[in-house]
Coordinates of C-alpha atoms in Angstrom, one line a residue:
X1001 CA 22.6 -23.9 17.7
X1002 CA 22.4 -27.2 18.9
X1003 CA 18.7 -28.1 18.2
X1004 CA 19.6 -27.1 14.5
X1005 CA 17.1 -24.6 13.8
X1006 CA 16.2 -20.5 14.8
X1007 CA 12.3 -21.0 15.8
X1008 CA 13.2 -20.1 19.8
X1009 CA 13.0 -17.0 21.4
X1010 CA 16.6 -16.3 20.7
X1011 CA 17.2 -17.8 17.7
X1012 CA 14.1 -15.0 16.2
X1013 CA 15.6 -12.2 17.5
X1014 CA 19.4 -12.9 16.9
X1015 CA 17.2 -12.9 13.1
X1016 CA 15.5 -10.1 14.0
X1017 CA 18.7 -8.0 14.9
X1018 CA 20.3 -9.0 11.5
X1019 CA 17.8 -8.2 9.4
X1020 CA 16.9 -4.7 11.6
X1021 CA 20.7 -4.0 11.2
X1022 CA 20.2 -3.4 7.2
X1023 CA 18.8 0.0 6.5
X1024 CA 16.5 -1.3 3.6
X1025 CA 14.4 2.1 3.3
X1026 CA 12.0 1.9 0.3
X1027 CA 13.2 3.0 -3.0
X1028 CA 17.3 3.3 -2.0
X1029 CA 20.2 0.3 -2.3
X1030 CA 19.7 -0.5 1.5
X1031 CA 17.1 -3.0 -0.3
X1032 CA 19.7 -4.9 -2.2
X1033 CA 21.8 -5.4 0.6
X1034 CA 18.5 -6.7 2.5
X1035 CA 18.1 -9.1 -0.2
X1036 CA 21.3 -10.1 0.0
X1037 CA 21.2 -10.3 4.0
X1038 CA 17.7 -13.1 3.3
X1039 CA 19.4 -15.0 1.4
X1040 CA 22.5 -15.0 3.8
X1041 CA 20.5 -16.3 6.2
X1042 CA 18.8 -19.1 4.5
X1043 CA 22.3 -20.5 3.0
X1044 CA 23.3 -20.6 6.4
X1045 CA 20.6 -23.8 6.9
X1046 CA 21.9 -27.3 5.7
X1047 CA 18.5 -27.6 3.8
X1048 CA 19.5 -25.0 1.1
X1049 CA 23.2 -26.2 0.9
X1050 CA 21.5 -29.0 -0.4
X1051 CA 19.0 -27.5 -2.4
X1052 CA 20.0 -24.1 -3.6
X1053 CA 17.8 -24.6 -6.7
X1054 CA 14.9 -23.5 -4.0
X1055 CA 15.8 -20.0 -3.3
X1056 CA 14.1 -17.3 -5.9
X1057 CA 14.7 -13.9 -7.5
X1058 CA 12.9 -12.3 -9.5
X1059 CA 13.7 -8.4 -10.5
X1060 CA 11.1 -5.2 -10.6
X1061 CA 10.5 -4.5 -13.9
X1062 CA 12.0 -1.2 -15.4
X1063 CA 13.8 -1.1 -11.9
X1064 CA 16.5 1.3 -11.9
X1065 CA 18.0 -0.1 -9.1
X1066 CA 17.2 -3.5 -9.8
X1067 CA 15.4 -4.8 -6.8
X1068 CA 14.0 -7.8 -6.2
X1069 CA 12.1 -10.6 -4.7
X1070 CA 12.8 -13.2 -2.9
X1071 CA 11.7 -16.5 -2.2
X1072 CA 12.5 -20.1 -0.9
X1073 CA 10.3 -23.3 -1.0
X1074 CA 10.2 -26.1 1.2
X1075 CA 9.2 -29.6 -0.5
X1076 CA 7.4 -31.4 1.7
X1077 CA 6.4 -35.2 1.6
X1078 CA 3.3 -34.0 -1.3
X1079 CA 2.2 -36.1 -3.8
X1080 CA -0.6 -33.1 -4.3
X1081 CA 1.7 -30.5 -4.0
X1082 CA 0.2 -28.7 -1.6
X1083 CA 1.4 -25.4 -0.6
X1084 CA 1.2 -22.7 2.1
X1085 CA 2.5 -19.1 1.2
X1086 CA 4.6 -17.1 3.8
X1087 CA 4.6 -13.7 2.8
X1088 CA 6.6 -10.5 4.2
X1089 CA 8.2 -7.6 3.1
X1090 CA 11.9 -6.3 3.7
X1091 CA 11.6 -2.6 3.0
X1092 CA 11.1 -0.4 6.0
X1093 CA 10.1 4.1 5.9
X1094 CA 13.2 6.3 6.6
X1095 CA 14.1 7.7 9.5
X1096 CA 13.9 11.2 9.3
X1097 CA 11.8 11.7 12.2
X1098 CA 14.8 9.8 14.7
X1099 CA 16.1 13.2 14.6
X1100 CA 19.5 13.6 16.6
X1101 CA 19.4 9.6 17.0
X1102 CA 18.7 8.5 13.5
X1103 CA 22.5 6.6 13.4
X1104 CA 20.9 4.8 15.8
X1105 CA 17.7 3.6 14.2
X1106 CA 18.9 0.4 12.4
X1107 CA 20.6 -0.7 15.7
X1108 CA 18.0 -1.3 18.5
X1109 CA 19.5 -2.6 21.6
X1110 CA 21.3 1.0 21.0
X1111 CA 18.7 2.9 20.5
X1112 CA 16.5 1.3 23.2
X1113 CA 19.4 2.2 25.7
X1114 CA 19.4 6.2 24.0
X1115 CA 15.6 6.3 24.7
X1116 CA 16.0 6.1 28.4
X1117 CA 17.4 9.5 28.3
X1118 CA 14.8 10.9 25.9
X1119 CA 11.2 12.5 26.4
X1120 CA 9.0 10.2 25.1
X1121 CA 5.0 9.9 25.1
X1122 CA 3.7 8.3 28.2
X1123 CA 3.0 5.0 27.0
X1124 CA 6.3 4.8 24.9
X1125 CA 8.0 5.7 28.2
X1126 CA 5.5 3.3 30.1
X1127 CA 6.8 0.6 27.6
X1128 CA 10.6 1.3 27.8
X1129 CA 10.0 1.1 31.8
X1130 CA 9.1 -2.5 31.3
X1131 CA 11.9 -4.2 29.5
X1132 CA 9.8 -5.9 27.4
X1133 CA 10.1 -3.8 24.5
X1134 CA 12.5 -2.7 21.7
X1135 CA 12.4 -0.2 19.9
X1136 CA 13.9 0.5 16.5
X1137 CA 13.2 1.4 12.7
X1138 CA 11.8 -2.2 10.9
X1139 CA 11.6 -3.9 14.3
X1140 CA 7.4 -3.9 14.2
X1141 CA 7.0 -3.0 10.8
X1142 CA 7.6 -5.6 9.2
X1143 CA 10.8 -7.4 10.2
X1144 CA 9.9 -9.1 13.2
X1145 CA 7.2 -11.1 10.9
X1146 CA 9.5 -12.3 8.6
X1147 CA 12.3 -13.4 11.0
X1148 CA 9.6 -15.4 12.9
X1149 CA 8.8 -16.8 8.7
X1150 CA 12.0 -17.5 8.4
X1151 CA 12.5 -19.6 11.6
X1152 CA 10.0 -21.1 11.0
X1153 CA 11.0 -22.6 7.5
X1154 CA 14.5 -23.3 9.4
X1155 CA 12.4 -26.1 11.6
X1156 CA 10.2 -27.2 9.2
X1157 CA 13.2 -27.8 7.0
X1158 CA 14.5 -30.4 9.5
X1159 CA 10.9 -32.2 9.0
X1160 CA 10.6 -35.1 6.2
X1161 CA 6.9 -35.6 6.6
X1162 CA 5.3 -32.4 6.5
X1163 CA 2.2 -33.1 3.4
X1164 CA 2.8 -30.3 2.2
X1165 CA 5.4 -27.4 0.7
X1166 CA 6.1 -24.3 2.1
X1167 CA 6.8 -21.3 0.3
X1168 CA 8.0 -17.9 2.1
X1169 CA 7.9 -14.3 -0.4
X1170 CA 9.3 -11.5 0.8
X1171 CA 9.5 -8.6 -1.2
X1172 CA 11.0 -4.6 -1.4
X1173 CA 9.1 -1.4 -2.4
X1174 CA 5.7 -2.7 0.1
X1175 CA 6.0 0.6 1.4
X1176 CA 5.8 2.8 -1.8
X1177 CA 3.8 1.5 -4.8
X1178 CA 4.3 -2.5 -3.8
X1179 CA 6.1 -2.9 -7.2
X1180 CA 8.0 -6.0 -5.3
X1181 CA 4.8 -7.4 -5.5
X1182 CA 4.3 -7.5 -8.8
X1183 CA 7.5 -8.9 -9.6
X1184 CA 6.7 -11.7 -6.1
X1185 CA 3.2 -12.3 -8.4
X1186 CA 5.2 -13.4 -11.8
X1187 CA 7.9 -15.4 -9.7
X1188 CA 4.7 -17.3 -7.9
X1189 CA 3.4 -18.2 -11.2
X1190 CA 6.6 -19.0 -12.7
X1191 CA 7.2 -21.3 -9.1
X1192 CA 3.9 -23.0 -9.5
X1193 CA 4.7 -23.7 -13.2
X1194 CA 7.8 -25.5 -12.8
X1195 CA 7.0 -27.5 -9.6
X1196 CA 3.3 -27.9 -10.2
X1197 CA 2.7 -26.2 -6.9
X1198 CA -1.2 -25.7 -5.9
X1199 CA -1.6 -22.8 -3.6
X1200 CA -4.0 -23.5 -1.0
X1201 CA -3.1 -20.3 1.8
X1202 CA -1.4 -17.4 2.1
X1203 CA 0.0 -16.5 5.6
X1204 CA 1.3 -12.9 5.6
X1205 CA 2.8 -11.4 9.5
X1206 CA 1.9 -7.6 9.4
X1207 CA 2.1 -6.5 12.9
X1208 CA -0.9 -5.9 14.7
X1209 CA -2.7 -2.3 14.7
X1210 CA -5.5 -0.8 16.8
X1211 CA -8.5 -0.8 15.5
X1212 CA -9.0 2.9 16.8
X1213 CA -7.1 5.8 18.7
X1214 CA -5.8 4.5 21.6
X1215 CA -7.0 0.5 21.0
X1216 CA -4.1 -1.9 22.5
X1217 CA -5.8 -5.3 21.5
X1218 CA -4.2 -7.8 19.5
X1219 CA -5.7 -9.0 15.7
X1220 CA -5.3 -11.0 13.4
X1221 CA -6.7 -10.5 9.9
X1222 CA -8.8 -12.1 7.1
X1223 CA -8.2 -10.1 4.3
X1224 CA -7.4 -5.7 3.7
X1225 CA -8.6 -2.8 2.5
X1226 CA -8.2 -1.5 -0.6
X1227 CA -7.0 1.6 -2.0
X1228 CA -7.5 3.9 -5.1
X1229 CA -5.7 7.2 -5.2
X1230 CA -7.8 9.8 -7.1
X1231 CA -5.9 13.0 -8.5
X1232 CA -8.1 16.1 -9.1
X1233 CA -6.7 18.4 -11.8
X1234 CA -8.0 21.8 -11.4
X1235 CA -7.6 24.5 -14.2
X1236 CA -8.3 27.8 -13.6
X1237 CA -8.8 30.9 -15.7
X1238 CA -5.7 33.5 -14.8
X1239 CA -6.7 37.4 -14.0
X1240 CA -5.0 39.6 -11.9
X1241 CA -5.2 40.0 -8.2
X1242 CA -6.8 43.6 -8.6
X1243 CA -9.6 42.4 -10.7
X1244 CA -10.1 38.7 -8.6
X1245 CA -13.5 38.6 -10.8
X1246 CA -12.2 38.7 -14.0
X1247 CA -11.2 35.0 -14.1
X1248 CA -11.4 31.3 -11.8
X1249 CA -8.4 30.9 -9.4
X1250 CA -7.4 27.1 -9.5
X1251 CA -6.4 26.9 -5.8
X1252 CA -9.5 28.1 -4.8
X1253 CA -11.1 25.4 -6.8
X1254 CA -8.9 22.6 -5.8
X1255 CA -9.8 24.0 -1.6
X1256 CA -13.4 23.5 -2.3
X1257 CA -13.1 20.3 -4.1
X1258 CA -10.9 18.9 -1.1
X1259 CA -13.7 20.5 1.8
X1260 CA -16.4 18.1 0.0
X1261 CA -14.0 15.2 -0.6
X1262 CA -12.2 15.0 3.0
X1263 CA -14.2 12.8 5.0
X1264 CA -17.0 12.2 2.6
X1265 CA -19.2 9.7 4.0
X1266 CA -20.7 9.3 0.3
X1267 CA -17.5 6.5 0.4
X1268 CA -18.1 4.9 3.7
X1269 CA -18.9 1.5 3.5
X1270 CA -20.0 -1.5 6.3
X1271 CA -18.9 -4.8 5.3
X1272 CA -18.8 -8.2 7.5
X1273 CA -19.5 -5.7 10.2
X1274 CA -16.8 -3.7 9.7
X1275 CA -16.6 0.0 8.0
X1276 CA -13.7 1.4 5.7
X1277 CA -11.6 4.5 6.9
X1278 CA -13.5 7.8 5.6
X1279 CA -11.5 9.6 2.4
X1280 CA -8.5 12.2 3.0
X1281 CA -6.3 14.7 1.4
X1282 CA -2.7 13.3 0.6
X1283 CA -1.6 16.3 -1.5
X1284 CA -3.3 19.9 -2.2
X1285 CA -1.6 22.3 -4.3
X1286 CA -1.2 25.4 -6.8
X1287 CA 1.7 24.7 -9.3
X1288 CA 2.5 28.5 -9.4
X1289 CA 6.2 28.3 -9.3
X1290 CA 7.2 32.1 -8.7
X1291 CA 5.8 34.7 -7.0
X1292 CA 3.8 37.4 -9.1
X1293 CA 0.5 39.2 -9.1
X1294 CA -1.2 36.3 -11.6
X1295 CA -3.8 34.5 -10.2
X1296 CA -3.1 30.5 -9.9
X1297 CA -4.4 28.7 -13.6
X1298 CA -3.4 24.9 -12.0
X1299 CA -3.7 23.3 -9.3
X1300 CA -4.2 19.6 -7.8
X1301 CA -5.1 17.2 -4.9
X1302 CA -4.2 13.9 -4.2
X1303 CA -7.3 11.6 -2.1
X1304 CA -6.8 8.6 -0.2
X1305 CA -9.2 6.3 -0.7
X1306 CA -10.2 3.2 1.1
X1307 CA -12.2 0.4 -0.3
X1308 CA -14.0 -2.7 1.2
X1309 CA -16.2 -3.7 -1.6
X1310 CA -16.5 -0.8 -3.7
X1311 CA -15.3 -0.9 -7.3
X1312 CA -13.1 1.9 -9.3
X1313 CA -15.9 2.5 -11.4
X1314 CA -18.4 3.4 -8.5
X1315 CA -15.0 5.7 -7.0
X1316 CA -14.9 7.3 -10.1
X1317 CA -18.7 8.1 -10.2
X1318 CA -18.7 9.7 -6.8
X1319 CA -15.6 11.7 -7.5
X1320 CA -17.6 13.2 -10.9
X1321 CA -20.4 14.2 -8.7
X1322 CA -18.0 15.6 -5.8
X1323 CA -16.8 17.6 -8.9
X1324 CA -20.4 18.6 -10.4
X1325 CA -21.4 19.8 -6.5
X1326 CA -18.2 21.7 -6.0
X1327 CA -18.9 23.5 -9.3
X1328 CA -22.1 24.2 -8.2
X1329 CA -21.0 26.2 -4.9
X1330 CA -18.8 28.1 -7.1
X1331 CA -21.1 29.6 -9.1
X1332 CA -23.5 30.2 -6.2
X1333 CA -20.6 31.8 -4.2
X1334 CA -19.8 33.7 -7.0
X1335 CA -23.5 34.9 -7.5
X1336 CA -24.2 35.8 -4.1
X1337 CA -20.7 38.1 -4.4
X1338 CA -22.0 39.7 -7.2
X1339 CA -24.9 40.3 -5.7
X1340 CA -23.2 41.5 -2.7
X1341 CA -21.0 44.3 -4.5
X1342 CA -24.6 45.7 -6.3
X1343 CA -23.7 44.7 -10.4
X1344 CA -26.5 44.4 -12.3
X1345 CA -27.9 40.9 -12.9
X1346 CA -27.0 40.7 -16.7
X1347 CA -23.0 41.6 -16.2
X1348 CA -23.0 38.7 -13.3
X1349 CA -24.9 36.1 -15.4
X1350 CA -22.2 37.3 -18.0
X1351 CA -19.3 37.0 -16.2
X1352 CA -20.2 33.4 -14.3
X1353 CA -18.8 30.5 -15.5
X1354 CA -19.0 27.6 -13.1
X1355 CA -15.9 24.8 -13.2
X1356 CA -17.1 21.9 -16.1
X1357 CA -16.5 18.3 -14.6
X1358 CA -14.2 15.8 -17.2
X1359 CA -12.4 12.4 -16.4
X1360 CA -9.4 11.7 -18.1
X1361 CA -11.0 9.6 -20.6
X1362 CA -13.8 11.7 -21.3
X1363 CA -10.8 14.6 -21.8
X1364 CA -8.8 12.1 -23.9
X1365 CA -11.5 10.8 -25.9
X1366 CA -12.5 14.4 -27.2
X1367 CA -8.6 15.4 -27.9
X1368 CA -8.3 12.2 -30.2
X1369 CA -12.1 13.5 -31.7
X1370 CA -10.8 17.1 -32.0
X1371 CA -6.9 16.4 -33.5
X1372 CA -7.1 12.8 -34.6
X1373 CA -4.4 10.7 -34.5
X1374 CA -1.7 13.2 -34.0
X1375 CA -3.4 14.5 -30.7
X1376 CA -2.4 10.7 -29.6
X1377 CA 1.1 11.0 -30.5
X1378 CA 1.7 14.0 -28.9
X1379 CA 0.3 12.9 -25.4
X1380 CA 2.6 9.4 -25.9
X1381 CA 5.7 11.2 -26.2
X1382 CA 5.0 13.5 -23.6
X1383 CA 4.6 10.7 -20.9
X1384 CA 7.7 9.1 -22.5
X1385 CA 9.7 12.2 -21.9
X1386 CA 7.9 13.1 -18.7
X1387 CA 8.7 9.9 -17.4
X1388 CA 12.8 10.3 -18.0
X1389 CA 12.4 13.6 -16.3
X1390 CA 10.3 13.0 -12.8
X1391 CA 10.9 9.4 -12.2
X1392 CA 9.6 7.1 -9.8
X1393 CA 7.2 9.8 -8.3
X1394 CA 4.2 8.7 -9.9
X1395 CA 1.6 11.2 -8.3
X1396 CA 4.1 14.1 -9.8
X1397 CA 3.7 12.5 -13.2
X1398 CA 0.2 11.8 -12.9
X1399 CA -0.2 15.7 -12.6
X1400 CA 2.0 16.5 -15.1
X1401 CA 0.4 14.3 -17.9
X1402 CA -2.8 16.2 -16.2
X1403 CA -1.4 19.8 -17.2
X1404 CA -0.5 18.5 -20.6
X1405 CA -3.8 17.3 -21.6
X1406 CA -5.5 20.7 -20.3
X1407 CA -3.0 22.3 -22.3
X1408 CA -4.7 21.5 -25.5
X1409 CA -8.1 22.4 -23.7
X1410 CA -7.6 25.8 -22.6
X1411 CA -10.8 27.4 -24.1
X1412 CA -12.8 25.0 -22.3
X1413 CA -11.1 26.6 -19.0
X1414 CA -12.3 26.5 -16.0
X1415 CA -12.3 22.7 -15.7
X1416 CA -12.0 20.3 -12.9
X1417 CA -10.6 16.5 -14.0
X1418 CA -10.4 13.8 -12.4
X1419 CA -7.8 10.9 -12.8
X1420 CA -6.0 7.9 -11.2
X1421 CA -2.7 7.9 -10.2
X1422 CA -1.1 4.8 -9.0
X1423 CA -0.4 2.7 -7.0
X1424 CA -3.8 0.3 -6.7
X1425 CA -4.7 -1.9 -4.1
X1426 CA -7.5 -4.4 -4.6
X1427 CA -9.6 -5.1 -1.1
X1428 CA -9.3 -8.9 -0.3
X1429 CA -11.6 -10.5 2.0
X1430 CA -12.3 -14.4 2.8
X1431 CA -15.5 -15.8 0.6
X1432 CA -17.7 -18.6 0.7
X1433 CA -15.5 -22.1 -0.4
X1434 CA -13.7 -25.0 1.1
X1435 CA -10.3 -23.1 1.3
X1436 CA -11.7 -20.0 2.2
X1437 CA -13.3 -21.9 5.0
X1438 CA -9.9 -23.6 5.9
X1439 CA -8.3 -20.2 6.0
X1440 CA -11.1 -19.1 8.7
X1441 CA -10.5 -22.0 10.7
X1442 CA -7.0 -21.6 10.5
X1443 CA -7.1 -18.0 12.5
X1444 CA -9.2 -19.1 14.8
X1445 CA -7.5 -21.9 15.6
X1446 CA -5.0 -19.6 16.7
X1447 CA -7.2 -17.4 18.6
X1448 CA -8.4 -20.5 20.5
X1449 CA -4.3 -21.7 21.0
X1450 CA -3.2 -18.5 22.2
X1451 CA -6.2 -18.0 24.9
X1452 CA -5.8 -21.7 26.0
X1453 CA -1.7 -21.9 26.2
X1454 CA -1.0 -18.2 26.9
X1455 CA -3.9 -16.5 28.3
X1456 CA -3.8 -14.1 25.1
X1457 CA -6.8 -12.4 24.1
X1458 CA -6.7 -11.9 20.2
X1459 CA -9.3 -10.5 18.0
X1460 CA -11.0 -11.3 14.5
X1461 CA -10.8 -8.3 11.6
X1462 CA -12.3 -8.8 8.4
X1463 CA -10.0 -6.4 6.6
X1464 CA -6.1 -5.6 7.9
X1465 CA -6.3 -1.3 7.5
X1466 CA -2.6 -0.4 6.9
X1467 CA -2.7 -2.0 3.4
X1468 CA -0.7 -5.0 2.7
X1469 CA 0.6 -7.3 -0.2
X1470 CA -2.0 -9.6 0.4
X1471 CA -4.1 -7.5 -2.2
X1472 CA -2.4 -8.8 -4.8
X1473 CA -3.4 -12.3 -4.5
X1474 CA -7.0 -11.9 -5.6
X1475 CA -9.0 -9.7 -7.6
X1476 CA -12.8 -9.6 -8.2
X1477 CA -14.2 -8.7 -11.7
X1478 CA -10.6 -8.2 -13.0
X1479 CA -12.4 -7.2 -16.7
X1480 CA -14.4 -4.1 -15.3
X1481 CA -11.6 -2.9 -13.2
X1482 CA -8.8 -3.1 -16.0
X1483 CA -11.1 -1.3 -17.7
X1484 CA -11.4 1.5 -15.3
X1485 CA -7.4 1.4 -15.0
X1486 CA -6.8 1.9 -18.7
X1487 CA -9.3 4.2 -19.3
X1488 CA -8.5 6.6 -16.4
X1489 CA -5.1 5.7 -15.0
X1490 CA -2.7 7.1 -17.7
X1491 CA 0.6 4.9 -15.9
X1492 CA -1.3 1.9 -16.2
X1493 CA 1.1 -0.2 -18.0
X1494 CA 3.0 2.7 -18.7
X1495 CA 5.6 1.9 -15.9
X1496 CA 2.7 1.1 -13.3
X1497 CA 3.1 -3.0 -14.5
X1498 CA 0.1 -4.0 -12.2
X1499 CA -0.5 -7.8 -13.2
X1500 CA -3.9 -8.2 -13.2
X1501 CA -4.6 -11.3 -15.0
X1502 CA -1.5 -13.1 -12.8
X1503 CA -3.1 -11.4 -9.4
X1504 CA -6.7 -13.1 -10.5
X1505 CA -5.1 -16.5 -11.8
X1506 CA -3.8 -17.1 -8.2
X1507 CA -6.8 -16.4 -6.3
X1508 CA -5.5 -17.6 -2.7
X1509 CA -7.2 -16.4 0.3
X1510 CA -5.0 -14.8 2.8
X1511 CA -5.0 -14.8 6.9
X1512 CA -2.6 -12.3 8.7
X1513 CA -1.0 -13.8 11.7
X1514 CA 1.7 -11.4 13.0
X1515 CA 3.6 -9.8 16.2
X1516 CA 2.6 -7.3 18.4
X1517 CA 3.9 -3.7 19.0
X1518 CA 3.6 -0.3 18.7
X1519 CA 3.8 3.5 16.5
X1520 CA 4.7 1.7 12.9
X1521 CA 5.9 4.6 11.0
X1522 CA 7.0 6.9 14.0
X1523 CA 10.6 7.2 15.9
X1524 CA 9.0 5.3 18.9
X1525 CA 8.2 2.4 16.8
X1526 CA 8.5 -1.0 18.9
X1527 CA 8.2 -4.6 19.3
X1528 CA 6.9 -6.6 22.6
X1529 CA 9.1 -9.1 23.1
X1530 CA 7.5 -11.8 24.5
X1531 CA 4.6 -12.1 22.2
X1532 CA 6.2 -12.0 19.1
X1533 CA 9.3 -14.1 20.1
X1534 CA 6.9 -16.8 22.2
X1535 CA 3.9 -16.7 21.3
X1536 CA 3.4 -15.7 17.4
X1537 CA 6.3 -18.3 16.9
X1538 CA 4.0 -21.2 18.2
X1539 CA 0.8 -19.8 16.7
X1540 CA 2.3 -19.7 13.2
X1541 CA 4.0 -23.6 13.8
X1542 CA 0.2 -24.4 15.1
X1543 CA -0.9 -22.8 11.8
X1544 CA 1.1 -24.6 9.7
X1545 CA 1.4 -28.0 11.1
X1546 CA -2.6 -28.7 11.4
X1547 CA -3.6 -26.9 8.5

């Protein structure tokens, strides 16, 4: 281009269509080539010709496919060294759901075109109708944010006076268990090291989402929720179907654990005005594996749970007494049958036995008390040998490290117990501070810009609700919850490498200025146009250059 850099309307999507065009789904080798593809790009500018000492890797640990993040700085005229993260991800969800079109999801003029011929929701076709929209897999989520990043740094690469560095992350896996992150957090510190770098902001450009069903506004962000993924491990005690009262069945406990967890407003929480999504089921099943007249002994669920200021050891709490209540009904339920089928009070007090309540550790801790030393051996080289066998799919591990620590509890069946599986998401919201300050003003800035130049209303969220990487670069009272982590997350450093001493040694507060569209996640997902090619473009220069 003449004017030298990307950051116009077609230079972003000409970026946009490049990086859309690599099918970088989470957790496959389309993320290696999108690595590849980033750093294509950059090489392309004159700026890191001259400097290619400024672009970054750094691998996932115990990655078997070897993925990793990516970065490039910017050294601006900085005696202070004064820096500005830019922070993205390059992975993107599959594309099962495109159906008959799914070779088309990775090229969007194409599959815009296919979709006039489609039956489409009213508002995706209402959208279509316009022109101003395109649709594709990536295109909202989150590859439009890091092409407007990246045209970004191509202009400010052309600057010589700029007081201060910019640095742009972008990392694979965001949409699994964030393990890019982790290996983005080491390569930040190992950046800051060598150049002396002081990180002052963090500008991450998730899309925008509604704030509820239906909501078409525009946001920005001051922070996210966090997450903790609880998995209940329910043992039963087996009987046959014909005598349904001689034992516990496991899915039955698991169904009545779930009823009292999904939606529990024991975990909502109001913060800065704002409340946290309510609890639900990811995962609820028996691990019966073949059909026969034995009642269930195993089963498990898998909760979603979203944090504002709550801490894993206040999760954990609630989750115990969810457990305690749920064992409760079962032994009034199971009274109240007895009664109903006339036995005599003495044979149903007999037969009774209502569900005891363990965490892992509490589990744990009475194996090692029981068996000593060996116990501990046993479980390690289970995990090891668990962990050749299932992989990368940590919730399926998590349950099978479950059923072999019941294993050596079977007399103290029926049990409920209650774990963590990974991945962990730490909520992030802006504090009190100079630079938490700046980071405030720095959105509203923004906000003010966008209404005054472009007659676009945006509004102010506390915490961004479709979890981000921004998580990872704070953490309050990093002692109690490692604590938690180790004691009831069996993965936790066991190939879930969560750095939590790096993620609270940065300690940057994070805004989210990003594009607008539509349906992340879903075969209609799609980008307006003019907003995120015009508009977020000068918002995040505005952001940048008076900061």
């Amino acid at each position: 281009m003449s004017i030298g850099h990307w950051n116009t309307k077609e230079g972003i999507l000409d970026i946009l269509l490049r990086l859309v065009r690599v099918p970088s789904v989470t957790g496959t080798r389309g993320e290696l080539r999108m690595e590849e593809e980033i750093v294509s790009i950059l090489m392309e500018l004159p700026y890191y010709q001259q400097h290619p000492e400024y672009i970054f890797k750094k691998a996932i640990k115990h990655d078997v496919l070897e993925r990793k993040a990516v970065a490039c700085l910017y050294k601006g005229n900085n005696e202070a060294n004064r820096t500005i993260i830019l922070l993205s991800h390059y992975d993107v969800v599959g594309v099962e759901d495109f159906g008959r079109l799914t070779s088309l999801a990775f090229s969007p003029i194409d599959y815009t075109r296919a979709l006039e011929r489609e039956e489409l929701p009213e508002d995706a076709k209402e959208d279509l109708q316009s022109g101003e929209w395109i649709f594709g897999r990536g295109i909202m989520d989150m590859k439009a944010g890091l092409a407007a990043q990246m045209a970004l740094i191509s202009e400010v690469c052309q600057k010589e006076d700029l007081g201060y560095n910019l640095l742009l992350l972008a990392t694979p896996d965001e949409e699994r268990y964030s393990a890019g992150m982790f290996a983005g957090v080491e390569l930040l510190d190992e950046i800051r090291s060598k150049y002396g770098l002081n990180y002052e902001l963090t500008i991450c450009s998730e899309p925008s989402f509604g704030a509820y069903p239906g909501d078409r506004s525009k946001y920005f962000y001051t922070g996210s929720v966090g997450k903790m993924l609880p998995l209940i491990y329910c043992i039963g005690t087996e009987t046959h179907v014909g005598e349904p009262l001689e034992g516990l069945n496991a899915a039955w406990m698991a169904s009545v654990y779930a009823e009292r967890a999904e939606l529990a407003t024991v975990f909502l929480e109001q913060a800065q005005g704002e409340r946290n999504p309510l609890p639900t089921t990811l995962k609820l099943t028996d691990l019966k594996e073949s059909y026969d007249v034995q009642t269930p002994t195993s089963a498990y669920i898998l909760l979603n749970i979203l944090t504002l200021l709550q801490t894993p050891e206040e999760v954990m709490g609630k989750l115990k007494k969810i457990g305690q209540d749920s064992s409760e009904y079962i032994g009034e339920r199971l009274e109240k049958t007895y009664q109903a089928l006339g036995y005599e009070d003495g044979v149903s007090a007999r037969k009774i036995v209502k569900p005891q309540v363990y965490t892992y550790w509490e589990l744990y801790e009475k194996g090692l008390k029981e068996h000593g030393s060996a116990f501990r051996q046993a479980i390690e080289e289970h995990v090891k040998k668990l962990e050749q066998d299932l992989g990368a799919n940590m919730g399926k591990l998590t349950a099978a490290i479950a059923g072999v620590i019941s294993s050596y509890f079977k007399s103290l069946a029926p049990f409920y117990l209650i774990m963590l599986s990974p991945p962990y998401y730490p909520h992030v919201y802006l504090k009190d501070g100079e630079r938490d300050e700046r980071a405030r003003a720095v959105v509203a800035g923004c906000i003010d810009k966008a209404k005054k130049d472009y007659n676009e209303e945006i509004g102010i969220i506390s915490y961004f609700p479709g979890l981000s990487d921004v998580s990872y670069f704070r953490l309050r009272d990093r002692d109690k919850v490692a604590k938690v982590l180790e004691k009831e997350m069996p993965l936790y450093g066991e190939g879930y490498d969560i750095p939590l001493e790096l993620i609270a040694g940065l300690d940057v507060p994070t805004v989210n200025i990003g594009p607008y569209g539509k349906d992340a996640h879903k075969r209609t997902e799609r980008l307006h146009i003019p907003f995120s090619t015009e508009v977020l473009p000068a918002l995040l220069k505005h952001a940048v250059y008076t900061y």
